Amino acid sequence: MSAEIGSTTAAATTPRGYGPMRRKEDARFLRGKGRYLDDIRLPGMLHAAILRSPYAHARIVSIDTTAAEAHPKVRAVITGETLAGLGLAWMPTLSHDVQAVLATDKVRFQGQEVAFVVAEDRYAARDALALIDVEYEPLTPVVDARRALDPDAPVIRDDLTGRTDNHIFDWEAGDAAATDEVFARADVVSSCDMVYPRTHPAPMETCGSIASMDPVTGKLTVYTTTQAPHAHRTVYALVAGLPEHKIQIISPDIGGGFGNKVGIYPGYVCAVVGSIITGAPVKWVEDRSENLMSTSFARDYHMHGEIAATKDGRILGVRVTVLADHGAFNGTAQPSKLPAGLFHVFTGSYDLQAAHCTVTGVYTNKAPGGVAYACSFRITEAVYLIERLVTVLATDQGWDPAELRMNNLIRAEQFPYTTPTGWEYDSGDYPKTLGLALQLADYAQLRREQAARRAAYERGEADELMGIGLSFFTEAVGAGPRKHMDILGLGMADGAELRVHPTGKAVLRLSCKSQGQGHETTFAQIVAEELGISPDDIEVVQGDTDQTPFGLGTYGSRSTPVSGAAAAVVARKVRERARIVAATMLEVSPADLEWSKGRFHVTGDPSASTSMTEIAMAAHSDLELPEGVEGHLDATCVYNPPNLTYPCGAYVCVVDVDPGTGQVKVRRFVAVDDCGVRINPMVVQGQVHGGLADGIGMALMEVMAFDTDGNHLGASFMDYLLPTAVECPSWELGETVTPSPHHPIGAKGVGESATVGSPPAVVNAVLDAIGVRHADMPLTPAQVWRAMQGRSLRTDLAIG
Ligand code: MCN
Ligand code: CUN
């Protein structure tokens, strides 16, 4: 699917370090030999199923489990009451709220967990759900976030003491007075209301967990689909009061996470309780509908944005108000001190004088979670907002959207650049990146073609209209404990451990956890680059808390910025140890040695040299090392990033729209990404391809819609549409490389870039084609058709 232009492609041979290399893990994935959670079978293992609420909002009058307990294959039925006895009926969320593990008082969204059945097989567990008798007293649900703060809105969270409304938080960033001043002196102001609809990460593999409590040793082993094994362990220990050193979390192969597997779900807690009660391992795995209905969603932001400029096209400031629908429990995955996550970067890639934004979070009767799904903590929404606003301004003024962007981008010499909301972008050459994208797309020619097409359409000689959409994004990825970048309130720095064996093979242990991003290959390449060992000889170990160092895990495209840095630092430590060993071997001073990939040689005498393999063997031998120098070649490090890394990208999307049907065809997509130094360009391209497909999905088809009763209208892939190869063009990728100045190897994260950057490009293209100023995503044929009639609707609510 890749047409590759504007970038260098080296031969696809195995490199010693950076460069395109086929993924090592694909040897098992492509043969169907991956080991996913549901492949794991422990002796005596029991199976669980969850009874879920059919209502979005209802009081629980009674729960009768007698008949289910009498089922011959049922071993335990757990309700909120059982959990309350253990102090586990409620659990903390990622945002310092609490969430019912199993509902006791009320159900607050459709699909909420009510009871947990443990049985001898999966079928019996499912059958027994039907034997549980729950009496509900239905309550009016709050479905539309805009109604959540109405004085007569039902109070969803009456479990919280003193709560009389559905308000969660108010948050603001930027300088209100300075922004008002800038707007007062602006020549032109454009504004726009837009909804970023609720979407879902929808990984191929759903979530699940197998808990096994050893009644003799008291050791709890949990196999679970988590992106953050160490964080999960600490939370289990803190919440359940279990001894942390006796908890082992094993995250096996993961079939896609996309943020869906960051949080802790009620089923995980219940599986642990089920194992403690039954004395056997308990497996719980969601089905597709359960995943779509109850696990963490994304977006659901209602945004009002204003943008101010001078009459000659200088953008001065941005003013934003947001209503954020967080569902029934505030469970958004984001740094604890930032209730609206990194929405802070809503000023985008432009050099503005002032900006201000307020975000209000509200409860509604929908599933909790939020942010997750290639989000980088709300940057997806921020980029969509600013890239739509800039386009709306261009439309209103009749300016060219490419020129407007080019004239206002932060310039290369302004880095490090502090945004009006106080974030320090590390590096970039935005005009160069945009320039390359425009060149690859042949923007001027596209505009000519578009004009000709419109003229032909108006003459009745063409059936379709053509649209060109642009976006430019800056991402903020690689969060660590410094700068308040915790998660779950935990500020756990990320470790790396590297051990070189006597024969020169190495094992690298990391705190992050691949869900498909190719870590086993790319992190081996980092060590290979530093030590000159072949990546094939370096094993990357992740996902098992007994085997790996502490750290927050993989989300917010942090693995390369954080664990990638740790891998480079730990390899350099090993190299310095190797230098001492080599100096002893060659009988010179360490300072007299020079390193060239894979060997040390004596300065001025290249023939006096020794290879990494020889050094490794010597390090484990009877070689007399200098006083105080330990043998072996191993090292550990803990990396706490000084700042986030800020990758960027410029995207150009070309669409053809059939005005008769509203059908959109993405004809071309040019994506120029700058993620600093690329470790494995092939893997980076794969990440970008996936993200671009995601973007097409969100822009054109994906939405979690609800009806007025709070019924979920997207609980299967029949209703929640995902893009396929059919909807995707042959991607045209390009690259610019601006290394991160504070990262040991100059790399920036890229895993979410394309998902963040592509939706506004697609939307801008479709609206450009049909000549409509704004319509909300997803731009389904019906929505496009309505927009052309001047009747764009809310697509996330059946009530419109
Ligand atoms: N890489 C590289 N050079 C760079 C940057 C990255 O070679 N300059 C490589 C990395 O070494 C890694 C991959 O690209 O193999 C992605 O790296 P990074 O940007 O650090 O992102 P993470 O590994 O932290 O992955 C997380 C990110 C997130 S948050 C989501 S959401 C998402 C994404 O990755 N989920 C994914 N991409 C995904 N891809 C797959 N297949 N499955 C998911 O669940
Ligand atoms: Cu938020 S989706 Mo990714 O950061 O795991």
mmCIF file of N, CA and C in Angstrom, residues 283-370:
data_model
loop_
_atom_site.group_PDB
_atom_site.id
_atom_site.type_symbol
_atom_site.label_atom_id
_atom_site.label_comp_id
_atom_site.label_asym_id
_atom_site.label_seq_id
_atom_site.Cartn_x
_atom_site.Cartn_y
_atom_site.Cartn_z
ATOM 1 N N LYS A 283 -10.106 -16.911 34.351
ATOM 2 C CA LYS A 283 -9.918 -16.151 33.108
ATOM 3 C C LYS A 283 -11.186 -15.370 32.751
ATOM 4 N N TRP A 284 -10.980 -14.103 32.430
ATOM 5 C CA TRP A 284 -12.099 -13.298 31.943
ATOM 6 C C TRP A 284 -11.646 -12.591 30.674
ATOM 7 N N VAL A 285 -12.386 -12.796 29.603
ATOM 8 C CA VAL A 285 -12.078 -12.128 28.332
ATOM 9 C C VAL A 285 -13.363 -11.524 27.780
ATOM 10 N N GLU A 286 -13.288 -10.274 27.403
ATOM 11 C CA GLU A 286 -14.458 -9.584 26.855
ATOM 12 C C GLU A 286 -14.822 -10.095 25.471
ATOM 13 N N ASP A 287 -16.073 -9.923 25.094
ATOM 14 C CA ASP A 287 -16.409 -10.089 23.682
ATOM 15 C C ASP A 287 -16.404 -8.702 23.030
ATOM 16 N N ARG A 288 -16.637 -8.673 21.734
ATOM 17 C CA ARG A 288 -16.510 -7.417 20.990
ATOM 18 C C ARG A 288 -17.474 -6.349 21.509
ATOM 19 N N SER A 289 -18.740 -6.735 21.746
ATOM 20 C CA SER A 289 -19.707 -5.733 22.195
ATOM 21 C C SER A 289 -19.321 -5.175 23.559
ATOM 22 N N GLU A 290 -18.839 -6.057 24.434
ATOM 23 C CA GLU A 290 -18.437 -5.580 25.760
ATOM 24 C C GLU A 290 -17.295 -4.580 25.632
ATOM 25 N N ASN A 291 -16.369 -4.887 24.730
ATOM 26 C CA ASN A 291 -15.246 -3.974 24.533
ATOM 27 C C ASN A 291 -15.735 -2.617 24.044
ATOM 28 N N LEU A 292 -16.632 -2.643 23.064
ATOM 29 C CA LEU A 292 -17.094 -1.376 22.489
ATOM 30 C C LEU A 292 -17.974 -0.596 23.465
ATOM 31 N N MET A 293 -18.749 -1.313 24.281
ATOM 32 C CA MET A 293 -19.707 -0.625 25.147
ATOM 33 C C MET A 293 -19.126 -0.129 26.452
ATOM 34 N N SER A 294 -18.140 -0.839 26.995
ATOM 35 C CA SER A 294 -17.783 -0.521 28.377
ATOM 36 C C SER A 294 -16.342 -0.096 28.595
ATOM 37 N N THR A 295 -15.454 -0.315 27.641
ATOM 38 C CA THR A 295 -14.067 0.063 27.905
ATOM 39 C C THR A 295 -13.789 1.452 27.355
ATOM 40 N N SER A 296 -12.600 1.941 27.670
ATOM 41 C CA SER A 296 -12.389 3.370 27.467
ATOM 42 C C SER A 296 -12.543 3.813 26.023
ATOM 43 N N PHE A 297 -13.330 4.819 25.891
ATOM 44 C CA PHE A 297 -13.627 5.461 24.619
ATOM 45 C C PHE A 297 -12.611 6.592 24.416
ATOM 46 N N ALA A 298 -12.850 7.423 23.417
ATOM 47 C CA ALA A 298 -11.993 8.580 23.208
ATOM 48 C C ALA A 298 -12.823 9.777 22.774
ATOM 49 N N ARG A 299 -12.178 10.966 22.857
ATOM 50 C CA ARG A 299 -12.779 12.248 22.398
ATOM 51 C C ARG A 299 -14.063 12.605 23.169
ATOM 52 N N ASP A 300 -15.137 12.890 22.418
ATOM 53 C CA ASP A 300 -16.374 13.411 23.008
ATOM 54 C C ASP A 300 -16.161 14.819 23.540
ATOM 55 N N TYR A 301 -15.620 15.659 22.676
ATOM 56 C CA TYR A 301 -15.349 17.053 23.013
ATOM 57 C C TYR A 301 -16.255 17.947 22.179
ATOM 58 N N HIS A 302 -16.919 18.872 22.854
ATOM 59 C CA HIS A 302 -17.773 19.858 22.181
ATOM 60 C C HIS A 302 -17.035 21.180 22.268
ATOM 61 N N MET A 303 -16.578 21.675 21.136
ATOM 62 C CA MET A 303 -15.645 22.806 21.184
ATOM 63 C C MET A 303 -16.204 24.034 20.475
ATOM 64 N N HIS A 304 -15.983 25.181 21.113
ATOM 65 C CA HIS A 304 -16.259 26.448 20.444
ATOM 66 C C HIS A 304 -14.929 27.176 20.329
ATOM 67 N N GLY A 305 -14.513 27.451 19.112
ATOM 68 C CA GLY A 305 -13.216 28.105 18.924
ATOM 69 C C GLY A 305 -13.355 29.407 18.170
ATOM 70 N N GLU A 306 -12.498 30.358 18.528
ATOM 71 C CA GLU A 306 -12.442 31.633 17.808
ATOM 72 C C GLU A 306 -10.988 31.891 17.459
ATOM 73 N N ILE A 307 -10.783 32.472 16.295
ATOM 74 C CA ILE A 307 -9.423 32.747 15.867
ATOM 75 C C ILE A 307 -9.372 34.192 15.349
ATOM 76 N N ALA A 308 -8.351 34.930 15.775
ATOM 77 C CA ALA A 308 -8.249 36.351 15.424
ATOM 78 C C ALA A 308 -7.015 36.566 14.565
ATOM 79 N N ALA A 309 -7.152 37.463 13.565
ATOM 80 C CA ALA A 309 -6.022 37.716 12.663
ATOM 81 C C ALA A 309 -6.038 39.163 12.185
ATOM 82 N N THR A 310 -4.904 39.562 11.634
ATOM 83 C CA THR A 310 -4.853 40.876 10.983
ATOM 84 C C THR A 310 -5.387 40.715 9.561
ATOM 85 N N LYS A 311 -5.656 41.853 8.908
ATOM 86 C CA LYS A 311 -6.259 41.743 7.571
ATOM 87 C C LYS A 311 -5.273 41.228 6.536
ATOM 88 N N ASP A 312 -3.967 41.272 6.881
ATOM 89 C CA ASP A 312 -3.032 40.692 5.924
ATOM 90 C C ASP A 312 -2.579 39.278 6.309
ATOM 91 N N GLY A 313 -3.400 38.615 7.111
ATOM 92 C CA GLY A 313 -3.184 37.186 7.286
ATOM 93 C C GLY A 313 -2.218 36.770 8.380
ATOM 94 N N ARG A 314 -2.033 37.630 9.374
ATOM 95 C CA ARG A 314 -1.194 37.235 10.509
ATOM 96 C C ARG A 314 -2.142 36.771 11.623
ATOM 97 N N ILE A 315 -2.022 35.525 12.029
ATOM 98 C CA ILE A 315 -2.904 35.020 13.092
ATOM 99 C C ILE A 315 -2.393 35.525 14.439
ATOM 100 N N LEU A 316 -3.301 36.088 15.231
ATOM 101 C CA LEU A 316 -2.880 36.702 16.493
ATOM 102 C C LEU A 316 -3.190 35.837 17.710
ATOM 103 N N GLY A 317 -4.354 35.257 17.726
ATOM 104 C CA GLY A 317 -4.706 34.511 18.931
ATOM 105 C C GLY A 317 -5.872 33.561 18.712
ATOM 106 N N VAL A 318 -6.077 32.721 19.726
ATOM 107 C CA VAL A 318 -7.135 31.723 19.690
ATOM 108 C C VAL A 318 -7.823 31.692 21.051
ATOM 109 N N ARG A 319 -9.150 31.576 20.993
ATOM 110 C CA ARG A 319 -9.932 31.522 22.235
ATOM 111 C C ARG A 319 -10.874 30.320 22.122
ATOM 112 N N VAL A 320 -10.910 29.513 23.150
ATOM 113 C CA VAL A 320 -11.625 28.240 23.045
ATOM 114 C C VAL A 320 -12.425 27.948 24.305
ATOM 115 N N THR A 321 -13.622 27.450 24.137
ATOM 116 C CA THR A 321 -14.332 26.865 25.279
ATOM 117 C C THR A 321 -14.747 25.454 24.887
ATOM 118 N N VAL A 322 -14.591 24.545 25.836
ATOM 119 C CA VAL A 322 -14.844 23.139 25.553
ATOM 120 C C VAL A 322 -15.769 22.562 26.612
ATOM 121 N N LEU A 323 -16.683 21.727 26.156
ATOM 122 C CA LEU A 323 -17.492 20.924 27.059
ATOM 123 C C LEU A 323 -17.048 19.478 26.826
ATOM 124 N N ALA A 324 -16.540 18.862 27.885
ATOM 125 C CA ALA A 324 -15.969 17.520 27.737
ATOM 126 C C ALA A 324 -16.889 16.494 28.389
ATOM 127 N N ASP A 325 -17.333 15.536 27.595
ATOM 128 C CA ASP A 325 -18.222 14.487 28.091
ATOM 129 C C ASP A 325 -17.357 13.329 28.592
ATOM 130 N N HIS A 326 -17.300 13.154 29.915
ATOM 131 C CA HIS A 326 -16.425 12.125 30.480
ATOM 132 C C HIS A 326 -17.169 10.844 30.854
ATOM 133 N N GLY A 327 -18.475 10.782 30.565
ATOM 134 C CA GLY A 327 -19.195 9.568 30.920
ATOM 135 C C GLY A 327 -19.507 9.518 32.411
ATOM 136 N N ALA A 328 -19.874 8.338 32.877
ATOM 137 C CA ALA A 328 -20.419 8.210 34.227
ATOM 138 C C ALA A 328 -19.366 8.253 35.331
ATOM 139 N N PHE A 329 -18.140 7.905 35.012
ATOM 140 C CA PHE A 329 -17.041 7.982 35.982
ATOM 141 C C PHE A 329 -15.908 8.681 35.265
ATOM 142 N N ASN A 330 -15.221 9.566 35.964
ATOM 143 C CA ASN A 330 -14.143 10.286 35.283
ATOM 144 C C ASN A 330 -12.904 9.406 35.270
ATOM 145 N N GLY A 331 -12.721 8.713 34.174
ATOM 146 C CA GLY A 331 -11.637 7.735 34.119
ATOM 147 C C GLY A 331 -10.635 8.033 33.034
ATOM 148 N N THR A 332 -10.517 9.286 32.649
ATOM 149 C CA THR A 332 -9.640 9.608 31.528
ATOM 150 C C THR A 332 -8.173 9.350 31.868
ATOM 151 N N ALA A 333 -7.463 8.791 30.913
ATOM 152 C CA ALA A 333 -6.035 8.514 31.090
ATOM 153 C C ALA A 333 -5.257 9.761 30.738
ATOM 154 N N GLN A 334 -4.716 10.409 31.725
ATOM 155 C CA GLN A 334 -3.971 11.641 31.472
ATOM 156 C C GLN A 334 -3.188 11.993 32.731
ATOM 157 N N PRO A 335 -2.219 12.877 32.618
ATOM 158 C CA PRO A 335 -1.487 13.248 33.820
ATOM 159 C C PRO A 335 -2.452 13.801 34.873
ATOM 160 N N SER A 336 -2.288 13.373 36.121
ATOM 161 C CA SER A 336 -3.286 13.716 37.146
ATOM 162 C C SER A 336 -3.460 15.203 37.364
ATOM 163 N N LYS A 337 -2.401 15.977 37.125
ATOM 164 C CA LYS A 337 -2.503 17.398 37.432
ATOM 165 C C LYS A 337 -3.141 18.196 36.299
ATOM 166 N N LEU A 338 -3.461 17.524 35.203
ATOM 167 C CA LEU A 338 -4.012 18.227 34.049
ATOM 168 C C LEU A 338 -5.369 17.634 33.685
ATOM 169 N N PRO A 339 -6.454 18.169 34.271
ATOM 170 C CA PRO A 339 -7.763 17.567 34.058
ATOM 171 C C PRO A 339 -8.177 17.501 32.587
ATOM 172 N N ALA A 340 -7.654 18.401 31.781
ATOM 173 C CA ALA A 340 -7.981 18.324 30.354
ATOM 174 C C ALA A 340 -6.787 17.806 29.569
ATOM 175 N N GLY A 341 -5.917 17.076 30.231
ATOM 176 C CA GLY A 341 -4.786 16.475 29.540
ATOM 177 C C GLY A 341 -3.908 17.523 28.885
ATOM 178 N N LEU A 342 -3.363 17.160 27.748
ATOM 179 C CA LEU A 342 -2.470 18.084 27.044
ATOM 180 C C LEU A 342 -3.220 18.894 25.995
ATOM 181 N N PHE A 343 -4.495 19.139 26.249
ATOM 182 C CA PHE A 343 -5.247 20.012 25.351
ATOM 183 C C PHE A 343 -4.564 21.384 25.279
ATOM 184 N N HIS A 344 -3.721 21.650 26.275
ATOM 185 C CA HIS A 344 -2.809 22.797 26.314
ATOM 186 C C HIS A 344 -2.216 23.184 24.962
ATOM 187 N N VAL A 345 -1.947 22.203 24.132
ATOM 188 C CA VAL A 345 -1.265 22.527 22.875
ATOM 189 C C VAL A 345 -2.255 22.910 21.779
ATOM 190 N N PHE A 346 -3.411 23.458 22.181
ATOM 191 C CA PHE A 346 -4.428 23.835 21.193
ATOM 192 C C PHE A 346 -3.980 25.002 20.315
ATOM 193 N N THR A 347 -2.851 25.633 20.643
ATOM 194 C CA THR A 347 -2.347 26.696 19.768
ATOM 195 C C THR A 347 -1.626 26.091 18.560
ATOM 196 N N GLY A 348 -1.475 24.781 18.565
ATOM 197 C CA GLY A 348 -0.945 24.095 17.395
ATOM 198 C C GLY A 348 0.476 24.491 17.063
ATOM 199 N N SER A 349 0.719 24.658 15.781
ATOM 200 C CA SER A 349 2.079 24.852 15.278
ATOM 201 C C SER A 349 2.327 26.304 14.894
ATOM 202 N N TYR A 350 1.492 27.207 15.413
ATOM 203 C CA TYR A 350 1.535 28.595 14.963
ATOM 204 C C TYR A 350 2.106 29.518 16.032
ATOM 205 N N ASP A 351 2.726 30.576 15.559
ATOM 206 C CA ASP A 351 3.350 31.554 16.446
ATOM 207 C C ASP A 351 2.300 32.603 16.807
ATOM 208 N N LEU A 352 1.626 32.393 17.927
ATOM 209 C CA LEU A 352 0.514 33.265 18.314
ATOM 210 C C LEU A 352 0.948 34.202 19.432
ATOM 211 N N GLN A 353 0.227 35.333 19.537
ATOM 212 C CA GLN A 353 0.553 36.280 20.605
ATOM 213 C C GLN A 353 -0.143 35.925 21.915
ATOM 214 N N ALA A 354 -1.324 35.355 21.817
ATOM 215 C CA ALA A 354 -2.057 35.011 23.040
ATOM 216 C C ALA A 354 -3.070 33.918 22.752
ATOM 217 N N ALA A 355 -3.406 33.193 23.784
ATOM 218 C CA ALA A 355 -4.407 32.138 23.638
ATOM 219 C C ALA A 355 -5.023 31.860 24.993
ATOM 220 N N HIS A 356 -6.249 31.443 24.959
ATOM 221 C CA HIS A 356 -6.918 31.107 26.215
ATOM 222 C C HIS A 356 -7.945 30.016 25.952
ATOM 223 N N CYS A 357 -8.078 29.133 26.919
ATOM 224 C CA CYS A 357 -9.071 28.090 26.762
ATOM 225 C C CYS A 357 -9.627 27.677 28.105
ATOM 226 N N THR A 358 -10.906 27.355 28.116
ATOM 227 C CA THR A 358 -11.515 26.779 29.313
ATOM 228 C C THR A 358 -12.152 25.456 28.913
ATOM 229 N N VAL A 359 -12.026 24.495 29.793
ATOM 230 C CA VAL A 359 -12.636 23.192 29.558
ATOM 231 C C VAL A 359 -13.492 22.858 30.772
ATOM 232 N N THR A 360 -14.726 22.462 30.527
ATOM 233 C CA THR A 360 -15.603 22.017 31.602
ATOM 234 C C THR A 360 -15.904 20.549 31.372
ATOM 235 N N GLY A 361 -15.652 19.748 32.381
ATOM 236 C CA GLY A 361 -15.921 18.313 32.271
ATOM 237 C C GLY A 361 -17.245 17.984 32.944
ATOM 238 N N VAL A 362 -18.038 17.132 32.302
ATOM 239 C CA VAL A 362 -19.332 16.743 32.886
ATOM 240 C C VAL A 362 -19.526 15.231 32.849
ATOM 241 N N TYR A 363 -20.348 14.788 33.787
ATOM 242 C CA TYR A 363 -20.769 13.388 33.804
ATOM 243 C C TYR A 363 -21.979 13.209 32.897
ATOM 244 N N THR A 364 -22.024 12.097 32.187
ATOM 245 C CA THR A 364 -23.218 11.694 31.438
ATOM 246 C C THR A 364 -23.396 10.192 31.655
ATOM 247 N N ASN A 365 -24.525 9.660 31.222
ATOM 248 C CA ASN A 365 -24.764 8.221 31.393
ATOM 249 C C ASN A 365 -24.163 7.434 30.237
ATOM 250 N N LYS A 366 -22.868 7.519 30.122
ATOM 251 C CA LYS A 366 -22.136 6.769 29.099
ATOM 252 C C LYS A 366 -20.919 6.130 29.754
ATOM 253 N N ALA A 367 -20.284 5.215 29.044
ATOM 254 C CA ALA A 367 -19.133 4.510 29.611
ATOM 255 C C ALA A 367 -18.021 5.492 29.967
ATOM 256 N N PRO A 368 -17.287 5.168 31.027
ATOM 257 C CA PRO A 368 -16.162 6.025 31.416
ATOM 258 C C PRO A 368 -14.930 5.698 30.590
ATOM 259 N N GLY A 369 -13.882 6.440 30.846
ATOM 260 C CA GLY A 369 -12.625 6.192 30.139
ATOM 261 C C GLY A 369 -12.196 7.487 29.528
ATOM 262 N N GLY A 370 -11.997 7.461 28.254
ATOM 263 C CA GLY A 370 -11.718 8.720 27.587
ATOM 264 C C GLY A 370 -10.254 8.945 27.343
#
